[in-house]
Amino acid sequence: MATRSALINVMAKAADKAARGLVRDFGEVEQLQVSRKGPADFVSAADRKAEDILRAELQRARPDFGFLMEESGETQGRDGHRWIVDPLDGTTNFLHGLPHWSISIAAEKDGEVLAGVVYDPIRDELFWAEKGGGAFVNHTRLRVSGRRKLEDAVIATGTPFKGRGDSPAFLAQLGAIMPEVAGIRRFGSAALDLAYVAAGRYDGFWETGLAPWDMAAGMLIVSEAGGFVTEINGARDPLGTGSVLAANDQMHLQLLRLLKSAAKPRVAPRPQAPSAG
Ligand code: IPD
Ligand code: CA
Ligand code: CA
């Protein structure tokens, strides 16, 4: 059985407290679907409330840590530590009454992620990891999938949406990967996508345009479960660039090759010589 450190306990407790409010609000959202205006304002308020709870809980437990939070931005700390927090990852799902969303919290020291939790309150699954200590879901150890062949692989991704992302680049990536694999999924919470790679449910995940709070906890959970995490071009700064590719070592290599082929500039057709006569 996994023994959780004091730091993980602080994060788990905060996530649990914020989750109680979100679960209550999620019940309301289901009622609001039928109203003409929909639940958008209500959901923004739920999101902010969850962030306030997380901030208060985390600050009480570790008063010297700073914050990087999706809704309220950056707050300087006093000892080089900072919390990176997404109070609600999967907002579009939440807004539509789709039960797949999460809370993501990472603890960072001088730019290095030390610990992370991703909590799915609907399934009561707490994914967590601490650097060097392995990754877990609740009390069970996690290991990335052992599949080695693309043809057996289920790969998750995130699609660009209105006003966000580079659709042509994404379609090229999808065009390269889709014909090679058993299935592609777009579930809508990047934090859970990474946690599911750690759990071996997905064989890989790629997305671009993410923010640090979408990824910081999930990336550590994947690497502590034995997976590889880079940018989609193989470079080593996913948190800095928002580009992420996570998978087991074999699958990572193969996905990287496909993604690189998708990034190659298309060769423009040669101009035709004017026909005589
Ligand atoms: C989003 C989710 C989604 C991803 C988007 C993120 P939010 O976060 O992680 O899966 O595709 O890029 O912005 O807005 O629900 O916190
Ligand atoms: Ca997010
Ligand atoms: Ca969010």
mmCIF file of C-alpha atoms and ligand atoms in Angstrom:
data_model
loop_
_atom_site.group_PDB
_atom_site.id
_atom_site.type_symbol
_atom_site.label_atom_id
_atom_site.label_comp_id
_atom_site.label_asym_id
_atom_site.label_seq_id
_atom_site.Cartn_x
_atom_site.Cartn_y
_atom_site.Cartn_z
ATOM 1 C CA MET A 1 0.000 0.000 0.000
ATOM 2 C CA ALA A 2 1.212 3.473 -0.874
ATOM 3 C CA THR A 3 2.290 5.810 1.902
ATOM 4 C CA ARG A 4 1.471 9.420 1.089
ATOM 5 C CA SER A 5 3.867 12.163 2.174
ATOM 6 C CA ALA A 6 2.713 15.236 4.090
ATOM 7 C CA LEU A 7 2.945 17.268 0.874
ATOM 8 C CA ILE A 8 0.676 14.877 -1.046
ATOM 9 C CA ASN A 9 -1.760 14.836 1.874
ATOM 10 C CA VAL A 10 -1.999 18.638 1.786
ATOM 11 C CA MET A 11 -2.751 18.536 -1.961
ATOM 12 C CA ALA A 12 -5.224 15.654 -1.665
ATOM 13 C CA LYS A 13 -7.093 17.357 1.177
ATOM 14 C CA ALA A 14 -7.363 20.637 -0.738
ATOM 15 C CA ALA A 15 -8.544 18.822 -3.878
ATOM 16 C CA ASP A 16 -11.129 16.927 -1.872
ATOM 17 C CA LYS A 17 -12.530 20.098 -0.309
ATOM 18 C CA ALA A 18 -12.764 21.937 -3.657
ATOM 19 C CA ALA A 19 -14.269 18.838 -5.264
ATOM 20 C CA ARG A 20 -17.197 18.789 -2.841
ATOM 21 C CA GLY A 21 -18.315 22.229 -4.064
ATOM 22 C CA LEU A 22 -17.735 21.345 -7.705
ATOM 23 C CA VAL A 23 -19.734 18.106 -7.454
ATOM 24 C CA ARG A 24 -22.649 20.018 -5.890
ATOM 25 C CA ASP A 25 -22.445 22.633 -8.656
ATOM 26 C CA PHE A 26 -22.196 19.946 -11.336
ATOM 27 C CA GLY A 27 -25.587 18.674 -10.145
ATOM 28 C CA GLU A 28 -27.018 22.176 -10.687
ATOM 29 C CA VAL A 29 -25.436 22.463 -14.129
ATOM 30 C CA GLU A 30 -27.402 19.436 -15.282
ATOM 31 C CA GLN A 31 -30.616 21.340 -14.417
ATOM 32 C CA LEU A 32 -29.448 24.507 -16.190
ATOM 33 C CA GLN A 33 -28.895 22.831 -19.577
ATOM 34 C CA VAL A 34 -32.457 23.511 -20.648
ATOM 35 C CA SER A 35 -32.396 27.241 -19.898
ATOM 36 C CA ARG A 36 -31.841 29.428 -22.950
ATOM 37 C CA LYS A 37 -28.775 31.191 -21.584
ATOM 38 C CA GLY A 38 -27.277 27.925 -20.369
ATOM 39 C CA PRO A 39 -25.075 27.544 -17.335
ATOM 40 C CA ALA A 40 -22.014 29.571 -18.521
ATOM 41 C CA ASP A 41 -22.011 32.231 -15.777
ATOM 42 C CA PHE A 42 -22.840 29.682 -13.141
ATOM 43 C CA VAL A 43 -19.875 27.549 -14.233
ATOM 44 C CA SER A 44 -17.446 30.509 -14.188
ATOM 45 C CA ALA A 45 -18.556 31.182 -10.622
ATOM 46 C CA ALA A 46 -18.104 27.488 -9.684
ATOM 47 C CA ASP A 47 -14.614 27.546 -11.199
ATOM 48 C CA ARG A 48 -13.621 30.667 -9.231
ATOM 49 C CA LYS A 49 -15.118 29.305 -6.013
ATOM 50 C CA ALA A 50 -13.078 26.104 -6.416
ATOM 51 C CA GLU A 51 -9.924 28.142 -6.988
ATOM 52 C CA ASP A 52 -10.602 30.218 -3.850
ATOM 53 C CA ILE A 53 -11.011 27.064 -1.766
ATOM 54 C CA LEU A 54 -7.789 25.595 -3.159
ATOM 55 C CA ARG A 55 -5.852 28.781 -2.539
ATOM 56 C CA ALA A 56 -7.083 29.071 1.053
ATOM 57 C CA GLU A 57 -6.371 25.404 1.874
ATOM 58 C CA LEU A 58 -2.940 25.324 0.247
ATOM 59 C CA GLN A 59 -1.911 28.646 1.745
ATOM 60 C CA ARG A 60 -2.962 27.588 5.235
ATOM 61 C CA ALA A 61 -0.831 24.434 4.983
ATOM 62 C CA ARG A 62 2.231 26.028 3.325
ATOM 63 C CA PRO A 63 2.172 29.809 3.921
ATOM 64 C CA ASP A 64 5.521 30.420 2.150
ATOM 65 C CA PHE A 65 4.609 28.874 -1.207
ATOM 66 C CA GLY A 66 3.703 31.078 -4.178
ATOM 67 C CA PHE A 67 0.949 30.334 -6.711
ATOM 68 C CA LEU A 68 0.371 30.030 -10.423
ATOM 69 C CA MET A 69 -3.378 29.627 -10.816
ATOM 70 C CA GLU A 70 -5.508 29.599 -13.939
ATOM 71 C CA GLU A 71 -8.053 32.158 -12.783
ATOM 72 C CA SER A 72 -6.006 34.462 -10.552
ATOM 73 C CA GLY A 73 -2.548 34.258 -12.127
ATOM 74 C CA GLU A 74 0.756 34.453 -10.301
ATOM 75 C CA THR A 75 1.524 35.231 -6.649
ATOM 76 C CA GLN A 76 5.153 35.338 -5.500
ATOM 77 C CA GLY A 77 6.130 33.049 -2.639
ATOM 78 C CA ARG A 78 8.927 33.322 -0.099
ATOM 79 C CA ASP A 79 10.902 30.092 -0.385
ATOM 80 C CA GLY A 80 11.154 29.156 -4.078
ATOM 81 C CA HIS A 81 8.131 26.823 -3.942
ATOM 82 C CA ARG A 82 4.969 27.399 -5.859
ATOM 83 C CA TRP A 83 1.650 25.679 -6.425
ATOM 84 C CA ILE A 84 0.507 25.327 -10.041
ATOM 85 C CA VAL A 85 -3.256 24.921 -9.990
ATOM 86 C CA ASP A 86 -6.112 24.310 -12.390
ATOM 87 C CA PRO A 87 -9.254 24.308 -10.242
ATOM 88 C CA LEU A 88 -11.359 22.798 -13.032
ATOM 89 C CA ASP A 89 -9.768 21.096 -16.016
ATOM 90 C CA GLY A 90 -12.400 20.097 -18.546
ATOM 91 C CA THR A 91 -14.630 23.172 -18.235
ATOM 92 C CA THR A 92 -16.424 22.482 -21.502
ATOM 93 C CA ASN A 93 -17.378 19.019 -20.251
ATOM 94 C CA PHE A 94 -18.533 20.451 -16.914
ATOM 95 C CA LEU A 95 -20.593 23.089 -18.696
ATOM 96 C CA HIS A 96 -22.322 20.452 -20.813
ATOM 97 C CA GLY A 97 -23.016 18.056 -17.970
ATOM 98 C CA LEU A 98 -20.380 15.584 -19.199
ATOM 99 C CA PRO A 99 -18.922 13.762 -16.204
ATOM 100 C CA HIS A 100 -15.236 13.980 -17.124
ATOM 101 C CA TRP A 101 -13.272 16.793 -15.480
ATOM 102 C CA SER A 102 -10.642 17.161 -12.817
ATOM 103 C CA ILE A 103 -8.706 19.306 -10.379
ATOM 104 C CA SER A 104 -4.966 19.539 -11.001
ATOM 105 C CA ILE A 105 -2.389 20.663 -8.416
ATOM 106 C CA ALA A 106 1.397 20.536 -8.711
ATOM 107 C CA ALA A 107 4.078 21.627 -6.245
ATOM 108 C CA GLU A 108 7.156 23.112 -7.874
ATOM 109 C CA LYS A 109 10.502 24.154 -6.361
ATOM 110 C CA ASP A 110 12.795 26.431 -8.387
ATOM 111 C CA GLY A 111 11.192 25.324 -11.633
ATOM 112 C CA GLU A 112 11.175 21.585 -10.890
ATOM 113 C CA VAL A 113 7.875 19.788 -10.280
ATOM 114 C CA LEU A 114 8.190 17.835 -7.024
ATOM 115 C CA ALA A 115 4.704 16.432 -6.588
ATOM 116 C CA GLY A 116 1.358 16.400 -8.349
ATOM 117 C CA VAL A 117 -2.237 15.301 -7.922
ATOM 118 C CA VAL A 118 -5.007 15.058 -10.497
ATOM 119 C CA TYR A 119 -8.377 14.339 -8.904
ATOM 120 C CA ASP A 120 -11.466 13.066 -10.737
ATOM 121 C CA PRO A 121 -14.261 13.516 -8.193
ATOM 122 C CA ILE A 122 -16.884 11.747 -10.308
ATOM 123 C CA ARG A 123 -14.980 8.445 -10.273
ATOM 124 C CA ASP A 124 -13.249 9.248 -6.976
ATOM 125 C CA GLU A 125 -9.863 8.625 -8.562
ATOM 126 C CA LEU A 126 -6.914 10.503 -7.096
ATOM 127 C CA PHE A 127 -3.879 10.205 -9.351
ATOM 128 C CA TRP A 128 -0.731 11.288 -7.532
ATOM 129 C CA ALA A 129 3.032 11.167 -7.707
ATOM 130 C CA GLU A 130 6.036 12.507 -5.936
ATOM 131 C CA LYS A 131 9.425 12.793 -7.611
ATOM 132 C CA GLY A 132 11.327 9.541 -7.207
ATOM 133 C CA GLY A 133 8.442 7.847 -5.376
ATOM 134 C CA GLY A 134 6.379 6.321 -8.196
ATOM 135 C CA ALA A 135 2.843 7.147 -9.300
ATOM 136 C CA PHE A 136 -0.463 5.926 -7.881
ATOM 137 C CA VAL A 137 -4.209 6.042 -8.344
ATOM 138 C CA ASN A 138 -5.721 5.984 -4.863
ATOM 139 C CA HIS A 139 -3.645 3.181 -3.288
ATOM 140 C CA THR A 140 -2.672 1.341 -6.469
ATOM 141 C CA ARG A 141 0.685 1.739 -8.179
ATOM 142 C CA LEU A 142 0.567 2.993 -11.770
ATOM 143 C CA ARG A 143 2.546 1.805 -14.741
ATOM 144 C CA VAL A 144 2.336 3.071 -18.343
ATOM 145 C CA SER A 145 1.029 0.594 -20.898
ATOM 146 C CA GLY A 146 3.332 -2.091 -22.233
ATOM 147 C CA ARG A 147 1.920 -2.014 -25.782
ATOM 148 C CA ARG A 148 4.582 -1.660 -28.414
ATOM 149 C CA LYS A 149 2.680 -1.662 -31.679
ATOM 150 C CA LEU A 150 0.929 1.421 -33.023
ATOM 151 C CA GLU A 151 -1.777 -0.782 -34.518
ATOM 152 C CA ASP A 152 -2.835 -1.814 -30.963
ATOM 153 C CA ALA A 153 -2.597 1.662 -29.494
ATOM 154 C CA VAL A 154 -5.350 4.006 -28.314
ATOM 155 C CA ILE A 155 -4.027 7.554 -28.393
ATOM 156 C CA ALA A 156 -5.602 10.624 -26.801
ATOM 157 C CA THR A 157 -5.302 14.176 -28.028
ATOM 158 C CA GLY A 158 -6.802 17.635 -27.668
ATOM 159 C CA THR A 159 -8.420 19.318 -30.629
ATOM 160 C CA PRO A 160 -8.267 23.039 -31.355
ATOM 161 C CA PHE A 161 -11.569 24.816 -30.784
ATOM 162 C CA LYS A 162 -13.166 28.148 -31.543
ATOM 163 C CA GLY A 163 -10.594 30.886 -31.180
ATOM 164 C CA ARG A 164 -7.879 28.510 -29.937
ATOM 165 C CA GLY A 165 -5.157 26.466 -31.596
ATOM 166 C CA ASP A 166 -3.784 25.811 -35.054
ATOM 167 C CA SER A 167 -6.372 23.678 -36.875
ATOM 168 C CA PRO A 168 -4.356 22.967 -40.074
ATOM 169 C CA ALA A 169 -1.311 21.855 -38.039
ATOM 170 C CA PHE A 170 -3.539 19.659 -35.873
ATOM 171 C CA LEU A 171 -5.231 18.096 -38.901
ATOM 172 C CA ALA A 172 -1.791 17.234 -40.320
ATOM 173 C CA GLN A 173 -0.860 15.557 -36.998
ATOM 174 C CA LEU A 174 -4.144 13.670 -36.921
ATOM 175 C CA GLY A 175 -3.667 12.668 -40.559
ATOM 176 C CA ALA A 176 -0.292 11.163 -39.707
ATOM 177 C CA ILE A 177 -1.351 9.276 -36.565
ATOM 178 C CA MET A 178 -4.979 8.255 -37.165
ATOM 179 C CA PRO A 179 -4.376 5.702 -39.953
ATOM 180 C CA GLU A 180 -1.669 3.936 -37.896
ATOM 181 C CA VAL A 181 -3.439 3.341 -34.578
ATOM 182 C CA ALA A 182 -6.392 1.399 -33.112
ATOM 183 C CA GLY A 183 -8.206 4.553 -32.004
ATOM 184 C CA ILE A 184 -8.017 8.239 -31.194
ATOM 185 C CA ARG A 185 -9.853 9.783 -28.220
ATOM 186 C CA ARG A 186 -10.623 13.398 -27.272
ATOM 187 C CA PHE A 187 -12.042 13.332 -23.733
ATOM 188 C CA GLY A 188 -11.479 17.013 -22.874
ATOM 189 C CA SER A 189 -9.330 17.175 -19.746
ATOM 190 C CA ALA A 190 -5.612 17.316 -20.488
ATOM 191 C CA ALA A 191 -4.753 16.638 -16.842
ATOM 192 C CA LEU A 192 -6.787 13.403 -16.933
ATOM 193 C CA ASP A 193 -5.407 12.538 -20.386
ATOM 194 C CA LEU A 194 -1.919 12.493 -18.863
ATOM 195 C CA ALA A 195 -3.117 10.589 -15.786
ATOM 196 C CA TYR A 196 -4.701 7.977 -18.093
ATOM 197 C CA VAL A 197 -1.389 7.550 -19.939
ATOM 198 C CA ALA A 198 0.222 6.910 -16.539
ATOM 199 C CA ALA A 199 -2.496 4.341 -15.806
ATOM 200 C CA GLY A 200 -1.912 2.523 -19.110
ATOM 201 C CA ARG A 201 -5.474 3.324 -20.250
ATOM 202 C CA TYR A 202 -4.156 5.373 -23.138
ATOM 203 C CA ASP A 203 -0.984 4.317 -24.907
ATOM 204 C CA GLY A 204 -0.089 7.924 -25.654
ATOM 205 C CA PHE A 205 -1.286 11.528 -25.647
ATOM 206 C CA TRP A 206 -0.316 14.608 -27.590
ATOM 207 C CA GLU A 207 -1.570 18.182 -27.556
ATOM 208 C CA THR A 208 -0.230 21.669 -28.193
ATOM 209 C CA GLY A 209 -1.228 25.071 -26.830
ATOM 210 C CA LEU A 210 -1.594 23.872 -23.246
ATOM 211 C CA ALA A 211 -0.903 25.949 -20.138
ATOM 212 C CA PRO A 212 1.386 24.872 -17.259
ATOM 213 C CA TRP A 213 -1.631 24.221 -14.977
ATOM 214 C CA ASP A 214 -3.053 21.725 -17.505
ATOM 215 C CA MET A 215 0.136 19.655 -17.484
ATOM 216 C CA ALA A 216 2.432 20.143 -14.485
ATOM 217 C CA ALA A 217 0.898 17.476 -12.242
ATOM 218 C CA GLY A 218 0.022 15.030 -15.043
ATOM 219 C CA MET A 219 3.520 15.128 -16.556
ATOM 220 C CA LEU A 220 5.134 14.087 -13.277
ATOM 221 C CA ILE A 221 2.534 11.320 -12.840
ATOM 222 C CA VAL A 222 3.430 9.965 -16.312
ATOM 223 C CA SER A 223 7.183 10.019 -15.731
ATOM 224 C CA GLU A 224 6.813 8.438 -12.293
ATOM 225 C CA ALA A 225 4.737 5.694 -13.956
ATOM 226 C CA GLY A 226 7.683 4.959 -16.261
ATOM 227 C CA GLY A 227 6.558 7.033 -19.252
ATOM 228 C CA PHE A 228 8.325 9.554 -21.453
ATOM 229 C CA VAL A 229 7.209 13.180 -21.742
ATOM 230 C CA THR A 230 8.581 15.673 -24.272
ATOM 231 C CA GLU A 231 7.260 18.306 -26.638
ATOM 232 C CA ILE A 232 5.736 16.990 -29.865
ATOM 233 C CA ASN A 233 9.039 17.671 -31.661
ATOM 234 C CA GLY A 234 11.011 15.793 -28.992
ATOM 235 C CA ALA A 235 12.323 18.943 -27.259
ATOM 236 C CA ARG A 236 12.431 18.989 -23.466
ATOM 237 C CA ASP A 237 10.366 21.952 -22.296
ATOM 238 C CA PRO A 238 6.667 21.020 -22.448
ATOM 239 C CA LEU A 239 5.835 23.288 -19.503
ATOM 240 C CA GLY A 240 7.481 26.244 -21.223
ATOM 241 C CA THR A 241 5.966 25.703 -24.674
ATOM 242 C CA GLY A 242 2.616 24.008 -23.980
ATOM 243 C CA SER A 243 3.442 21.232 -26.445
ATOM 244 C CA VAL A 244 3.304 17.717 -25.033
ATOM 245 C CA LEU A 245 3.783 14.119 -26.148
ATOM 246 C CA ALA A 246 3.515 11.433 -23.451
ATOM 247 C CA ALA A 247 3.745 7.657 -23.921
ATOM 248 C CA ASN A 248 5.782 4.579 -23.047
ATOM 249 C CA ASP A 249 9.304 4.614 -24.501
ATOM 250 C CA GLN A 250 8.586 2.523 -27.619
ATOM 251 C CA MET A 251 5.334 4.250 -28.454
ATOM 252 C CA HIS A 252 6.886 7.649 -27.791
ATOM 253 C CA LEU A 253 9.534 7.022 -30.456
ATOM 254 C CA GLN A 254 6.985 5.948 -33.032
ATOM 255 C CA LEU A 255 4.577 8.809 -32.308
ATOM 256 C CA LEU A 256 7.448 11.277 -32.439
ATOM 257 C CA ARG A 257 8.392 10.018 -35.892
ATOM 258 C CA LEU A 258 4.807 10.474 -37.123
ATOM 259 C CA LEU A 259 4.448 13.921 -35.561
ATOM 260 C CA LYS A 260 7.746 15.037 -37.089
ATOM 261 C CA SER A 261 6.579 13.847 -40.501
ATOM 262 C CA ALA A 262 3.392 15.896 -40.030
ATOM 263 C CA ALA A 263 5.426 18.999 -39.213
ATOM 264 C CA LYS A 264 7.469 18.846 -42.445
ATOM 265 C CA PRO A 265 6.491 21.668 -44.780
ATOM 266 C CA ARG A 266 4.418 20.279 -47.623
ATOM 267 C CA VAL A 267 6.265 20.345 -50.960
ATOM 268 C CA ALA A 268 4.472 22.804 -53.203
ATOM 269 C CA PRO A 269 3.622 21.402 -56.650
ATOM 270 C CA ARG A 270 6.064 22.512 -59.354
ATOM 271 C CA PRO A 271 4.703 25.310 -61.491
ATOM 272 C CA GLN A 272 3.597 23.882 -64.835
ATOM 273 C CA ALA A 273 5.477 25.059 -67.931
ATOM 274 C CA PRO A 274 3.065 27.027 -70.130
ATOM 275 C CA SER A 275 1.831 24.713 -72.849
ATOM 276 C CA ALA A 276 2.892 25.592 -76.309
ATOM 277 C CA GLY A 277 0.485 26.883 -78.874
HETATM 278 C C1 IPD B 1 -8.687 22.602 -21.259
HETATM 279 C C2 IPD B 1 -8.675 21.093 -21.209
HETATM 280 C C3 IPD B 1 -8.749 20.508 -22.602
HETATM 281 C C4 IPD B 1 -7.653 21.042 -23.489
HETATM 282 C C5 IPD B 1 -7.658 22.562 -23.508
HETATM 283 C C6 IPD B 1 -7.562 23.116 -22.085
HETATM 284 P P1 IPD B 1 -9.835 23.968 -19.254
HETATM 285 O O1 IPD B 1 -8.594 23.172 -19.967
HETATM 286 O O2 IPD B 1 -7.508 20.616 -20.587
HETATM 287 O O3 IPD B 1 -8.640 19.105 -22.596
HETATM 288 O O4 IPD B 1 -7.835 20.557 -24.796
HETATM 289 O O5 IPD B 1 -6.584 23.023 -24.273
HETATM 290 O O6 IPD B 1 -7.591 24.517 -22.124
HETATM 291 O O7 IPD B 1 -10.053 25.223 -20.056
HETATM 292 O O8 IPD B 1 -10.986 23.066 -19.274
HETATM 293 O O9 IPD B 1 -9.280 24.240 -17.898
HETATM 294 CA CA CA B 2 -7.139 23.377 -18.005
HETATM 295 CA CA CA B 3 -9.535 25.321 -15.971
#
